Amino acid sequence: MMMLKVLLIVIGCVVCLGVRGQELVSSSHQLHQTNCVELGGAVDVSSPDLCWCLQRSNVTCAGQLCLQNGSGDSAFNITSCPKGNCRCVKKEDYSSMRNVVFMKLHKVASTTVSMVLERIAAKAHKKMCARGDQLLKSVPCEFWTTHDNEEVFVYEGVKGFDAFVGENPLTITILRDPIERVLSRYFYNLVMDRRQSVSLEYIQKRIDILPLWLQSNPGETVHYTKLFSRSRGVKNLSVEKAIANLEDFTVVGVTEEINAFMVLVATALHVPVTDVVYKNEKVVVNRPKFEDLPIETQQLLERLTLSDRIVYEHAKKLMHQNINEQPPIFRTHLRVFESLEKQIDQRCQFERTQSTVLSGWDCYQLL
């Protein structure tokens, strides 16, 4: 902890040097982009990641993505679109990409987002910040996606990130419905403690003692309020301060609308939406839902997470404001992305995540 504080004081602002990243993309994510070539017609390349092919001729998409007639339907491994409205993915350009800090909160799909950013860093030859004890050895770095940045944020706010990744990075964070986040955290801890599937009887016992766990772990029910208030404890927290600090981030999203969030990230980074397709990571299979809990426990959760739910609603508001400020083409990008996501195999493999800086599995079996 002292090393982080000393580094913030001594280094100040660091200009980061680019290095080649390791190729990380799994086979399910290999959606390569190529130039959109129209045969004999005009192409509007005003969109950063799609080119609009007019109704003048057939269009060659180099065996990749083609969307026909504005319908949102997509096809892969084709050589051309038929005559008519169609869109092809444009070749990416990472030369002017900003450095990135993703403040990785617990149990909000943050590993899923981190894996996407790690792939982008590899393609853009950006240096990843290391994790834990190796962090300071990796500075200066350019993409920071580990939980370590939470400590820096508590001490210095978003300006504290400059000492690690250089001035004016793109700052990103995502929040999940607080009650769902707490339940995910609780049953994830259960799986990690046991390292094996458990019986229904055991799960019922854990449900019965959930109220005790909530009372014994107050930081979990005020996770957002505490962090964004930049507080080291759970007393005298300020929702107003948390909201104000949340507004300092460039891109804020919510897990329940992760597809739109991913497109906002792609837009902010000026990369194709194909770069932000994702597979869900660290999923706890068959965990109990909120409605499975006793009514008394439900009411306790609602009461204890009240401040976090206010912060979460503001995160949702910020996300929607960002979406509303986007040009009309954003809706097209989102439609393309949702079509791509339908083609990603989300089935659990129960395998380790393919990451150089994170640990964990894609899924954990609770039952």
Coordinates of C-alpha atoms in Angstrom, one line a residue:
M1 CA 0.0 0.0 0.0
M2 CA 2.8 2.4 0.9
M3 CA 4.5 1.7 -2.4
L4 CA 1.4 2.8 -4.3
K5 CA 1.2 6.0 -2.3
V6 CA 4.9 6.7 -2.8
L7 CA 4.6 6.1 -6.5
L8 CA 1.7 8.5 -6.8
I9 CA 3.7 11.2 -5.1
V10 CA 7.0 10.6 -6.9
I11 CA 6.1 9.7 -10.4
G12 CA 3.3 12.2 -11.0
C13 CA 2.4 11.9 -14.7
V14 CA 4.0 9.1 -16.8
V15 CA 4.2 8.9 -20.5
C16 CA 3.7 5.3 -21.4
L17 CA 5.6 3.4 -24.1
G18 CA 3.8 0.9 -26.3
V19 CA 4.9 -2.7 -26.4
R20 CA 3.6 -5.6 -28.3
G21 CA 0.8 -7.5 -26.5
Q22 CA 0.3 -11.3 -26.5
E23 CA -2.4 -12.7 -28.8
L24 CA -5.2 -13.8 -26.6
V25 CA -8.2 -14.3 -28.7
S26 CA -10.0 -17.6 -28.4
S27 CA -11.5 -19.4 -31.4
S28 CA -15.0 -18.3 -30.5
H29 CA -13.9 -14.6 -30.6
Q30 CA -11.9 -14.7 -33.8
L31 CA -14.1 -12.2 -35.8
H32 CA -11.5 -10.6 -38.0
Q33 CA -12.1 -7.3 -39.7
T34 CA -11.3 -6.5 -43.3
N35 CA -11.8 -3.7 -45.7
C36 CA -15.3 -3.2 -47.1
V37 CA -14.9 -3.1 -50.9
E38 CA -17.7 -2.0 -53.1
L39 CA -17.6 -3.0 -56.8
G40 CA -18.5 -0.1 -58.9
G41 CA -20.4 2.0 -56.4
A42 CA -19.9 4.6 -53.7
V43 CA -19.1 3.8 -50.1
D44 CA -19.8 6.1 -47.1
V45 CA -17.0 5.6 -44.5
S46 CA -18.2 8.3 -42.1
S47 CA -18.9 5.7 -39.5
P48 CA -15.8 4.6 -37.5
D49 CA -16.5 0.9 -37.7
L50 CA -19.0 0.3 -40.5
C51 CA -19.1 1.4 -44.0
W52 CA -22.5 1.7 -45.7
C53 CA -22.7 0.1 -49.1
L54 CA -25.2 1.8 -51.3
Q55 CA -27.8 0.2 -53.6
R56 CA -25.6 0.4 -56.7
S57 CA -23.9 -3.0 -56.9
N58 CA -22.9 -6.1 -55.1
V59 CA -20.4 -5.7 -52.2
T60 CA -17.5 -7.9 -51.4
C61 CA -17.0 -8.4 -47.6
A62 CA -13.9 -10.6 -47.8
G63 CA -15.5 -13.6 -46.2
Q64 CA -16.7 -11.7 -43.1
L65 CA -19.8 -9.9 -41.8
C66 CA -22.5 -8.7 -44.0
L67 CA -25.8 -7.2 -42.9
Q68 CA -28.5 -7.0 -45.6
N69 CA -31.3 -4.6 -46.2
G70 CA -30.9 -2.9 -42.8
S71 CA -32.7 -5.9 -41.2
G72 CA -30.1 -6.6 -38.6
D73 CA -29.7 -10.2 -39.9
S74 CA -26.0 -11.2 -40.3
A75 CA -24.2 -14.0 -42.2
F76 CA -20.6 -15.2 -42.0
N77 CA -18.2 -16.8 -44.4
I78 CA -19.7 -15.2 -47.4
T79 CA -18.0 -13.6 -50.4
S80 CA -20.5 -10.9 -51.2
C81 CA -23.8 -9.3 -50.3
P82 CA -26.5 -9.2 -52.9
K83 CA -27.4 -5.9 -54.5
G84 CA -29.1 -3.7 -51.9
N85 CA -28.4 -2.0 -48.6
C86 CA -25.7 -3.9 -46.7
R87 CA -23.0 -3.1 -44.3
C88 CA -19.5 -4.6 -44.0
V89 CA -16.9 -4.3 -41.3
K90 CA -14.3 -1.7 -41.9
K91 CA -10.6 -2.4 -41.3
E92 CA -9.6 -1.1 -37.8
D93 CA -7.0 1.5 -37.0
Y94 CA -5.5 1.6 -33.5
S95 CA -2.8 4.2 -34.1
S96 CA -4.5 6.9 -32.0
M97 CA -6.1 4.8 -29.3
R98 CA -6.1 6.3 -25.8
N99 CA -4.8 4.4 -22.8
V100 CA -7.5 2.7 -20.7
V101 CA -8.2 2.3 -17.0
F102 CA -11.1 -0.1 -16.3
M103 CA -12.0 0.1 -12.6
K104 CA -12.8 -3.5 -12.0
L105 CA -15.5 -4.0 -9.3
H106 CA -16.4 -7.3 -7.8
K107 CA -19.1 -9.5 -9.3
V108 CA -20.4 -7.1 -11.9
A109 CA -19.3 -9.0 -15.1
S110 CA -15.9 -7.2 -14.7
T111 CA -13.9 -10.2 -15.7
T112 CA -15.9 -10.5 -18.9
V113 CA -15.2 -6.8 -19.7
S114 CA -11.6 -7.2 -18.7
M115 CA -11.1 -10.0 -21.2
V116 CA -12.5 -7.9 -24.0
L117 CA -10.1 -5.0 -23.1
E118 CA -7.2 -7.4 -22.9
R119 CA -7.9 -8.6 -26.4
I120 CA -8.1 -5.0 -27.7
A121 CA -4.8 -4.2 -25.9
A122 CA -3.1 -7.1 -27.6
K123 CA -4.4 -6.0 -31.1
A124 CA -3.3 -2.4 -30.4
H125 CA 0.1 -3.5 -29.0
K126 CA -0.7 -1.8 -25.7
K127 CA 1.1 -2.9 -22.6
M128 CA -1.0 -4.4 -19.9
C129 CA -0.6 -3.3 -16.3
A130 CA 0.4 -6.3 -14.1
R131 CA -1.5 -7.5 -11.0
G132 CA -0.8 -7.3 -7.3
D133 CA 2.9 -7.4 -6.4
Q134 CA 4.0 -7.2 -10.0
L135 CA 2.0 -3.9 -10.7
L136 CA 4.8 -1.4 -9.9
K137 CA 7.3 -3.4 -12.0
S138 CA 5.0 -3.1 -15.0
V139 CA 4.7 0.7 -14.7
P140 CA 4.5 2.6 -17.1
C141 CA 1.7 0.6 -18.7
E142 CA -1.2 1.4 -20.9
F143 CA -4.3 -0.8 -20.2
W144 CA -5.1 -1.3 -16.5
T145 CA -7.9 -3.8 -15.8
T146 CA -7.2 -5.3 -12.4
H147 CA -8.7 -4.6 -8.9
D148 CA -5.5 -2.8 -7.9
N149 CA -6.7 0.5 -9.3
E150 CA -9.5 0.7 -6.7
E151 CA -6.9 1.6 -4.1
V152 CA -5.5 4.3 -6.3
F153 CA -9.0 5.7 -6.9
V154 CA -9.7 5.8 -3.1
Y155 CA -6.5 7.9 -2.5
E156 CA -6.5 10.1 -5.6
G157 CA -9.6 9.8 -7.6
V158 CA -9.4 9.3 -11.4
K159 CA -6.4 11.6 -11.6
G160 CA -4.4 9.1 -9.7
F161 CA -4.5 6.8 -12.7
D162 CA -2.3 9.2 -14.7
A163 CA 0.8 8.1 -12.7
F164 CA 0.4 4.6 -14.0
V165 CA -1.0 4.9 -17.6
G166 CA -0.2 8.5 -18.6
E167 CA -2.4 11.6 -18.8
N168 CA -6.0 11.6 -19.7
P169 CA -6.8 7.9 -20.1
L170 CA -10.2 6.6 -21.0
T171 CA -11.8 5.6 -17.7
I172 CA -14.4 2.9 -17.7
T173 CA -16.5 1.2 -15.0
I174 CA -19.6 -0.9 -14.8
L175 CA -22.1 -1.5 -12.0
R176 CA -24.6 -4.3 -11.5
D177 CA -27.9 -4.3 -9.7
P178 CA -26.7 -4.2 -6.0
I179 CA -28.9 -7.1 -4.8
E180 CA -27.8 -9.3 -7.6
R181 CA -24.2 -8.3 -7.0
V182 CA -24.4 -9.3 -3.3
L183 CA -26.0 -12.6 -4.1
S184 CA -23.4 -13.3 -6.8
R185 CA -20.6 -12.5 -4.4
Y186 CA -22.1 -14.7 -1.6
F187 CA -22.5 -17.8 -3.7
Y188 CA -19.3 -17.2 -5.6
N189 CA -17.4 -17.2 -2.2
L190 CA -19.3 -20.4 -1.4
V191 CA -18.0 -22.1 -4.5
M192 CA -14.5 -20.8 -4.0
D193 CA -14.5 -22.1 -0.4
R194 CA -15.6 -25.5 -1.3
R195 CA -14.0 -25.9 -4.7
Q196 CA -16.7 -28.4 -5.6
S197 CA -20.4 -28.7 -6.2
V198 CA -22.6 -28.9 -3.1
S199 CA -25.9 -30.4 -2.1
L200 CA -29.3 -28.7 -2.0
E201 CA -29.3 -29.2 1.7
Y202 CA -26.0 -27.4 2.1
I203 CA -27.2 -24.5 -0.1
Q204 CA -30.4 -24.2 2.0
K205 CA -28.2 -23.9 5.1
R206 CA -26.2 -21.2 3.5
I207 CA -29.4 -19.3 2.6
D208 CA -30.5 -19.6 6.2
I209 CA -27.3 -17.9 7.4
L210 CA -27.2 -15.3 4.7
P211 CA -28.7 -12.6 7.0
L212 CA -25.8 -13.2 9.4
W213 CA -23.3 -12.9 6.6
L214 CA -24.9 -9.6 5.5
Q215 CA -24.6 -8.2 9.0
S216 CA -21.0 -9.4 9.3
N217 CA -19.9 -8.0 6.0
P218 CA -21.3 -4.5 5.8
G219 CA -18.9 -3.5 3.1
E220 CA -20.6 -5.8 0.6
T221 CA -24.0 -4.1 0.8
V222 CA -22.5 -0.6 0.4
H223 CA -19.8 -1.6 -2.2
Y224 CA -20.5 1.2 -4.6
T225 CA -21.2 3.9 -2.0
K226 CA -18.0 3.1 -0.1
L227 CA -15.8 2.9 -3.2
F228 CA -17.1 5.9 -5.1
S229 CA -17.2 8.0 -1.9
R230 CA -13.5 7.2 -1.8
S231 CA -13.9 6.0 1.8
R232 CA -11.8 3.4 3.6
G233 CA -14.6 2.5 6.0
V234 CA -18.4 2.0 6.0
K235 CA -19.2 4.9 8.3
N236 CA -20.2 8.4 7.3
L237 CA -20.6 7.4 3.6
S238 CA -22.0 10.0 1.2
V239 CA -24.2 9.0 -1.7
E240 CA -23.9 12.5 -3.1
K241 CA -20.1 12.2 -3.1
A242 CA -20.2 8.8 -4.6
I243 CA -22.4 10.1 -7.5
A244 CA -20.2 13.0 -8.1
N245 CA -17.1 10.8 -8.3
L246 CA -18.9 8.4 -10.6
E247 CA -19.5 11.2 -13.0
D248 CA -15.7 11.6 -13.5
F249 CA -15.5 8.4 -15.5
T250 CA -15.6 8.5 -19.3
V251 CA -17.8 5.5 -19.8
V252 CA -20.2 4.2 -17.1
G253 CA -22.5 1.2 -17.7
V254 CA -24.7 -1.3 -16.0
T255 CA -24.4 -5.1 -16.3
E256 CA -28.1 -5.5 -17.1
E257 CA -27.5 -3.6 -20.3
I258 CA -24.1 -4.9 -21.1
N259 CA -24.5 -5.0 -24.8
A260 CA -25.2 -1.3 -25.1
F261 CA -22.3 -0.7 -22.6
M262 CA -19.9 -2.7 -24.8
V263 CA -20.9 -0.6 -27.9
L264 CA -20.3 2.5 -25.9
V265 CA -16.8 1.2 -25.1
A266 CA -16.2 0.4 -28.7
T267 CA -17.3 3.9 -29.7
A268 CA -15.1 5.5 -27.1
L269 CA -12.1 3.5 -28.3
H270 CA -12.9 4.0 -32.0
V271 CA -12.7 0.2 -32.6
P272 CA -15.2 -2.0 -34.5
V273 CA -18.0 -3.6 -32.5
T274 CA -16.6 -6.9 -33.5
D275 CA -13.7 -6.2 -31.1
V276 CA -16.0 -6.1 -28.1
V277 CA -17.9 -9.4 -28.5
Y278 CA -17.7 -11.3 -25.2
K279 CA -18.1 -14.7 -23.6
N280 CA -19.5 -14.6 -20.0
E281 CA -16.8 -15.3 -17.4
K282 CA -16.9 -16.5 -13.8
V283 CA -20.5 -17.6 -13.9
V284 CA -21.8 -19.5 -10.9
V285 CA -24.2 -22.1 -12.3
N286 CA -27.5 -22.8 -10.6
R287 CA -27.2 -20.3 -7.8
P288 CA -30.4 -19.3 -5.9
K289 CA -32.2 -16.1 -7.1
F290 CA -33.6 -13.3 -5.1
E291 CA -37.1 -14.7 -5.3
D292 CA -35.8 -18.0 -3.8
L293 CA -34.9 -16.3 -0.5
P294 CA -37.2 -16.0 2.5
I295 CA -39.2 -12.7 2.5
E296 CA -37.4 -11.5 5.6
T297 CA -34.0 -11.9 3.8
Q298 CA -35.3 -10.1 0.7
Q299 CA -36.4 -7.2 2.9
L300 CA -33.1 -7.1 4.7
L301 CA -31.2 -7.1 1.3
E302 CA -33.4 -4.2 0.1
R303 CA -32.8 -2.2 3.2
L304 CA -29.0 -2.7 3.4
T305 CA -28.4 -2.0 -0.3
L306 CA -30.5 1.2 -0.4
S307 CA -27.5 3.6 -0.9
D308 CA -25.9 1.3 -3.4
R309 CA -29.1 1.1 -5.4
I310 CA -29.2 4.9 -5.6
V311 CA -25.7 5.0 -6.9
Y312 CA -26.6 2.2 -9.3
E313 CA -29.6 4.1 -10.7
H314 CA -27.4 7.1 -11.3
A315 CA -24.9 4.9 -13.2
K316 CA -27.8 3.7 -15.4
K317 CA -28.8 7.4 -15.9
L318 CA -25.3 8.3 -17.0
M319 CA -25.2 5.4 -19.4
H320 CA -28.5 6.4 -21.0
Q321 CA -27.4 10.0 -21.3
N322 CA -24.3 8.8 -23.1
I323 CA -26.4 6.7 -25.4
N324 CA -28.7 9.6 -26.2
E325 CA -25.8 11.8 -27.1
Q326 CA -24.5 9.3 -29.7
P327 CA -25.3 9.8 -33.4
P328 CA -28.1 7.7 -35.0
I329 CA -25.5 5.2 -36.3
F330 CA -25.1 4.0 -32.7
R331 CA -28.4 2.1 -32.9
T332 CA -27.1 0.4 -36.0
H333 CA -23.9 -0.5 -34.2
L334 CA -25.9 -2.0 -31.3
R335 CA -28.0 -4.0 -33.7
V336 CA -24.9 -5.4 -35.4
F337 CA -23.4 -6.2 -32.0
E338 CA -26.4 -8.0 -30.7
S339 CA -26.5 -10.1 -33.9
L340 CA -22.8 -11.0 -33.3
E341 CA -23.4 -11.9 -29.7
K342 CA -26.1 -14.4 -30.7
Q343 CA -23.3 -16.3 -32.5
I344 CA -21.0 -16.6 -29.5
D345 CA -21.1 -19.9 -27.7
Q346 CA -22.0 -19.1 -24.1
R347 CA -22.0 -22.7 -22.9
C348 CA -19.9 -23.4 -19.9
Q349 CA -16.6 -25.1 -20.5
F350 CA -15.4 -25.0 -16.9
E351 CA -12.0 -23.9 -18.1
R352 CA -9.6 -21.3 -16.9
T353 CA -10.0 -17.8 -18.4
Q354 CA -7.5 -17.0 -21.2
S355 CA -5.9 -14.1 -19.5
T356 CA -2.4 -13.0 -18.8
V357 CA -3.3 -10.8 -15.7
L358 CA -6.5 -12.4 -14.3
S359 CA -7.3 -15.7 -12.7
G360 CA -10.5 -17.8 -12.5
W361 CA -12.7 -20.1 -14.6
D362 CA -15.5 -19.3 -17.1
C363 CA -18.0 -21.1 -14.9
Y364 CA -18.3 -22.7 -11.5
Q365 CA -20.8 -25.5 -10.7
L366 CA -22.8 -24.8 -7.5
L367 CA -25.0 -27.9 -7.7

